[in-house]
PDB file of C-alpha atoms and ligand atoms in Angstrom:
ATOM      1  CA  UNK C   1      70.663  86.093 112.038  1.00  0.00           C
ATOM      2  CA  UNK C   2      74.473  85.956 112.495  1.00  0.00           C
ATOM      3  CA  UNK C   3      76.134  87.652 115.449  1.00  0.00           C
ATOM      4  CA  UNK C   4      79.020  90.090 115.594  1.00  0.00           C
ATOM      5  CA  UNK C   5      82.541  88.744 115.870  1.00  0.00           C
ATOM      6  CA  UNK C   6      83.585  89.179 119.496  1.00  0.00           C
ATOM      7  CA  UNK C   7      86.701  88.409 121.489  1.00  0.00           C
ATOM      8  CA  UNK C   8      87.597  87.961 125.139  1.00  0.00           C
ATOM      9  CA  UNK C   9      90.290  89.775 127.087  1.00  0.00           C
ATOM     10  CA  UNK C  10      92.722  87.857 129.224  1.00  0.00           C
ATOM     11  CA  UNK C  11      90.645  88.934 132.173  1.00  0.00           C
ATOM     12  CA  UNK C  12      87.570  87.358 130.678  1.00  0.00           C
ATOM     13  CA  UNK C  13      85.790  90.520 129.525  1.00  0.00           C
ATOM     14  CA  UNK C  14      84.030  90.401 126.176  1.00  0.00           C
ATOM     15  CA  UNK C  15      85.050  92.943 123.546  1.00  0.00           C
ATOM     16  CA  UNK C  16      83.982  93.611 119.984  1.00  0.00           C
ATOM     17  CA  UNK C  17      86.768  94.241 117.442  1.00  0.00           C
ATOM     18  CA  UNK C  18      86.215  97.172 115.096  1.00  0.00           C
ATOM     19  CA  UNK C  19      87.698  96.165 111.771  1.00  0.00           C
ATOM     20  CA  UNK C  20      89.087  98.678 109.325  1.00  0.00           C
ATOM     21  CA  UNK C  21      86.712  99.327 106.460  1.00  0.00           C
ATOM     22  CA  UNK C  22      87.936 102.544 104.812  1.00  0.00           C
ATOM     23  CA  UNK C  23      90.946 104.851 104.434  1.00  0.00           C
ATOM     24  CA  UNK C  24      90.376 108.432 103.318  1.00  0.00           C
ATOM     25  CA  UNK C  25      93.236 108.921 100.872  1.00  0.00           C
ATOM     26  CA  UNK C  26      92.328 112.542 100.248  1.00  0.00           C
ATOM     27  CA  UNK C  27      93.180 113.395 103.865  1.00  0.00           C
ATOM     28  CA  UNK C  28      96.161 111.019 104.165  1.00  0.00           C
ATOM     29  CA  UNK C  29      99.586 112.678 104.347  1.00  0.00           C
ATOM     30  CA  UNK C  30     101.562 109.449 103.930  1.00  0.00           C
ATOM     31  CA  UNK C  31     103.207 109.693 107.362  1.00  0.00           C
ATOM     32  CA  UNK C  32     103.342 105.901 107.827  1.00  0.00           C
ATOM     33  CA  UNK C  33     102.198 105.875 111.462  1.00  0.00           C
ATOM     34  CA  UNK C  34      99.390 103.406 110.804  1.00  0.00           C
ATOM     35  CA  UNK C  35     101.787 101.130 108.937  1.00  0.00           C
ATOM     36  CA  UNK C  36     104.225 101.107 111.861  1.00  0.00           C
ATOM     37  CA  UNK C  37     101.706 100.183 114.544  1.00  0.00           C
ATOM     38  CA  UNK C  38      99.634  97.649 112.622  1.00  0.00           C
ATOM     39  CA  UNK C  39     100.422  94.086 113.814  1.00  0.00           C
ATOM     40  CA  UNK C  40      98.919  92.514 110.684  1.00  0.00           C
ATOM     41  CA  UNK C  41     100.579  94.260 107.715  1.00  0.00           C
ATOM     42  CA  UNK C  42      97.257  95.601 106.501  1.00  0.00           C
ATOM     43  CA  UNK C  43      98.743  98.807 105.047  1.00  0.00           C
ATOM     44  CA  UNK C  44     101.045  99.660 102.176  1.00  0.00           C
ATOM     45  CA  UNK C  45     102.378 103.017 100.989  1.00  0.00           C
ATOM     46  CA  UNK C  46     101.819 103.665  97.302  1.00  0.00           C
ATOM     47  CA  UNK C  47     102.548 106.497  94.894  1.00  0.00           C
ATOM     48  CA  UNK C  48      99.735 109.005  94.974  1.00  0.00           C
ATOM     49  CA  UNK C  49      99.846 109.311  91.222  1.00  0.00           C
ATOM     50  CA  UNK C  50      98.956 105.604  90.974  1.00  0.00           C
ATOM     51  CA  UNK C  51      95.612 106.233  92.666  1.00  0.00           C
ATOM     52  CA  UNK C  52      93.149 106.712  89.864  1.00  0.00           C
ATOM     53  CA  UNK C  53      90.582 108.891  91.596  1.00  0.00           C
ATOM     54  CA  UNK C  54      92.991 111.379  93.200  1.00  0.00           C
ATOM     55  CA  UNK C  55      94.805 114.272  91.653  1.00  0.00           C
ATOM     56  CA  UNK C  56      97.393 116.594  93.127  1.00  0.00           C
ATOM     57  CA  UNK C  57      94.848 119.234  94.065  1.00  0.00           C
ATOM     58  CA  UNK C  58      92.669 116.876  96.089  1.00  0.00           C
ATOM     59  CA  UNK C  59      94.714 116.209  99.185  1.00  0.00           C
ATOM     60  CA  UNK C  60      94.685 118.199 102.399  1.00  0.00           C
ATOM     61  CA  UNK C  61      98.278 119.370 102.611  1.00  0.00           C
ATOM     62  CA  UNK C  62      98.152 121.884 105.431  1.00  0.00           C
ATOM     63  CA  UNK C  63     101.002 121.203 107.819  1.00  0.00           C
ATOM     64  CA  UNK C  64      99.893 123.188 110.840  1.00  0.00           C
ATOM     65  CA  UNK C  65     100.114 120.015 112.938  1.00  0.00           C
ATOM     66  CA  UNK C  66     103.836 119.610 112.251  1.00  0.00           C
ATOM     67  CA  UNK C  67     103.547 116.142 110.697  1.00  0.00           C
ATOM     68  CA  UNK C  68     105.344 115.133 107.552  1.00  0.00           C
ATOM     69  CA  UNK C  69     103.345 115.747 104.419  1.00  0.00           C
ATOM     70  CA  UNK C  70     105.233 113.910 101.740  1.00  0.00           C
ATOM     71  CA  UNK C  71     102.323 114.187  99.377  1.00  0.00           C
ATOM     72  CA  UNK C  72     103.909 111.989  96.744  1.00  0.00           C
ATOM     73  CA  UNK C  73     102.949 108.922  98.798  1.00  0.00           C
ATOM     74  CA  UNK C  74      99.633 107.823 100.217  1.00  0.00           C
ATOM     75  CA  UNK C  75      98.603 104.870 102.379  1.00  0.00           C
ATOM     76  CA  UNK C  76      96.407 102.105 101.022  1.00  0.00           C
ATOM     77  CA  UNK C  77      94.582  99.079 102.428  1.00  0.00           C
ATOM     78  CA  UNK C  78      96.383  96.187 100.804  1.00  0.00           C
ATOM     79  CA  UNK C  79      95.302  93.408 103.168  1.00  0.00           C
ATOM     80  CA  UNK C  80      92.148  94.668 104.864  1.00  0.00           C
ATOM     81  CA  UNK C  81      90.857  91.132 105.429  1.00  0.00           C
ATOM     82  CA  UNK C  82      93.830  90.435 107.723  1.00  0.00           C
ATOM     83  CA  UNK C  83      92.682  93.141 110.169  1.00  0.00           C
ATOM     84  CA  UNK C  84      91.986  91.975 113.732  1.00  0.00           C
ATOM     85  CA  UNK C  85      90.092  95.132 114.684  1.00  0.00           C
ATOM     86  CA  UNK C  86      92.468  96.460 117.348  1.00  0.00           C
ATOM     87  CA  UNK C  87      92.102 100.128 116.207  1.00  0.00           C
ATOM     88  CA  UNK C  88      95.745 100.939 116.985  1.00  0.00           C
ATOM     89  CA  UNK C  89      96.012 102.585 113.561  1.00  0.00           C
ATOM     90  CA  UNK C  90      93.290 105.110 114.335  1.00  0.00           C
ATOM     91  CA  UNK C  91      94.896 105.991 117.655  1.00  0.00           C
ATOM     92  CA  UNK C  92      98.009 107.229 115.848  1.00  0.00           C
ATOM     93  CA  UNK C  93      96.580 108.699 112.636  1.00  0.00           C
ATOM     94  CA  UNK C  94      96.949 112.505 112.815  1.00  0.00           C
ATOM     95  CA  UNK C  95      94.371 113.095 110.079  1.00  0.00           C
ATOM     96  CA  UNK C  96      91.548 110.782 111.209  1.00  0.00           C
ATOM     97  CA  UNK C  97      91.683 108.952 107.881  1.00  0.00           C
ATOM     98  CA  UNK C  98      90.609 105.534 109.102  1.00  0.00           C
ATOM     99  CA  UNK C  99      87.132 104.100 109.641  1.00  0.00           C
ATOM    100  CA  UNK C 100      86.205 100.915 111.476  1.00  0.00           C
ATOM    101  CA  UNK C 101      83.168  98.771 112.097  1.00  0.00           C
ATOM    102  CA  UNK C 102      82.328  95.448 113.756  1.00  0.00           C
ATOM    103  CA  UNK C 103      81.813  92.506 111.440  1.00  0.00           C
ATOM    104  CA  UNK C 104      79.271  89.698 111.325  1.00  0.00           C
ATOM    105  CA  UNK C 105      80.533  86.279 112.270  1.00  0.00           C
ATOM    106  CA  UNK C 106      80.347  83.687 109.522  1.00  0.00           C
ATOM    107  CA  UNK C 107      77.041  81.785 109.609  1.00  0.00           C
TER     108      UNK C 107
HETATM  109  S1  LIG H 201      92.659  97.875 113.407  1.00  0.00           S
HETATM  110 FE1  LIG H 201      94.667  96.981 114.078  1.00  0.00          FE
HETATM  111  S2  LIG H 201      94.953  95.179 112.721  1.00  0.00           S
HETATM  112 FE2  LIG H 201      93.362  96.472 111.786  1.00  0.00          FE
HETATM  113  S3  LIG H 201      94.427  97.789 110.335  1.00  0.00           S
HETATM  114 FE3  LIG H 201      94.315  98.930 112.273  1.00  0.00          FE
HETATM  115  S4  LIG H 201      96.208  98.460 113.405  1.00  0.00           S
HETATM  116 FE4  LIG H 201      95.989  96.925 111.728  1.00  0.00          FE
HETATM  117  S1  LIG H 202      98.501 107.461 109.918  1.00  0.00           S
HETATM  118 FE1  LIG H 202      96.830 108.447 108.768  1.00  0.00          FE
HETATM  119  S2  LIG H 202      97.814 110.147 107.661  1.00  0.00           S
HETATM  120 FE2  LIG H 202      99.457 108.752 108.323  1.00  0.00          FE
HETATM  121  S3  LIG H 202      99.756 107.346 106.565  1.00  0.00           S
HETATM  122 FE3  LIG H 202      98.268 106.365 107.957  1.00  0.00          FE
HETATM  123  S4  LIG H 202      96.254 106.979 107.148  1.00  0.00           S
HETATM  124 FE4  LIG H 202      97.776 108.384 106.255  1.00  0.00          FE
END
């Protein structure tokens, strides 16, 4: 059985990266925060109307949190396989759109 991909901190502690595996585009407000913090260019903003399974009534557009809600754009995972599992994107996402999980090391 293969083991999980793990890393080591500079101090020698083991840690397990949690790689991005999903982005909830129905909750996404297109704020771009994940895009800005990602060190690996995993994300790309796209026109919401280009997403086949979304329509204009699907997104959560309440703006009680004060964040931009330019609902014409939505974030997408263009290069998910480049993710290093740092989880910086989830720390800044105001809508909790992003999901992560450890990955199995190649056999
Ligand atoms: S976990 Fe890190 S590398 Fe992966 S998508 Fe998020 S910010 Fe980018
Ligand atoms: S930080 Fe969250 S809400 Fe903002 S663009 Fe990224 S996924 Fe969408």
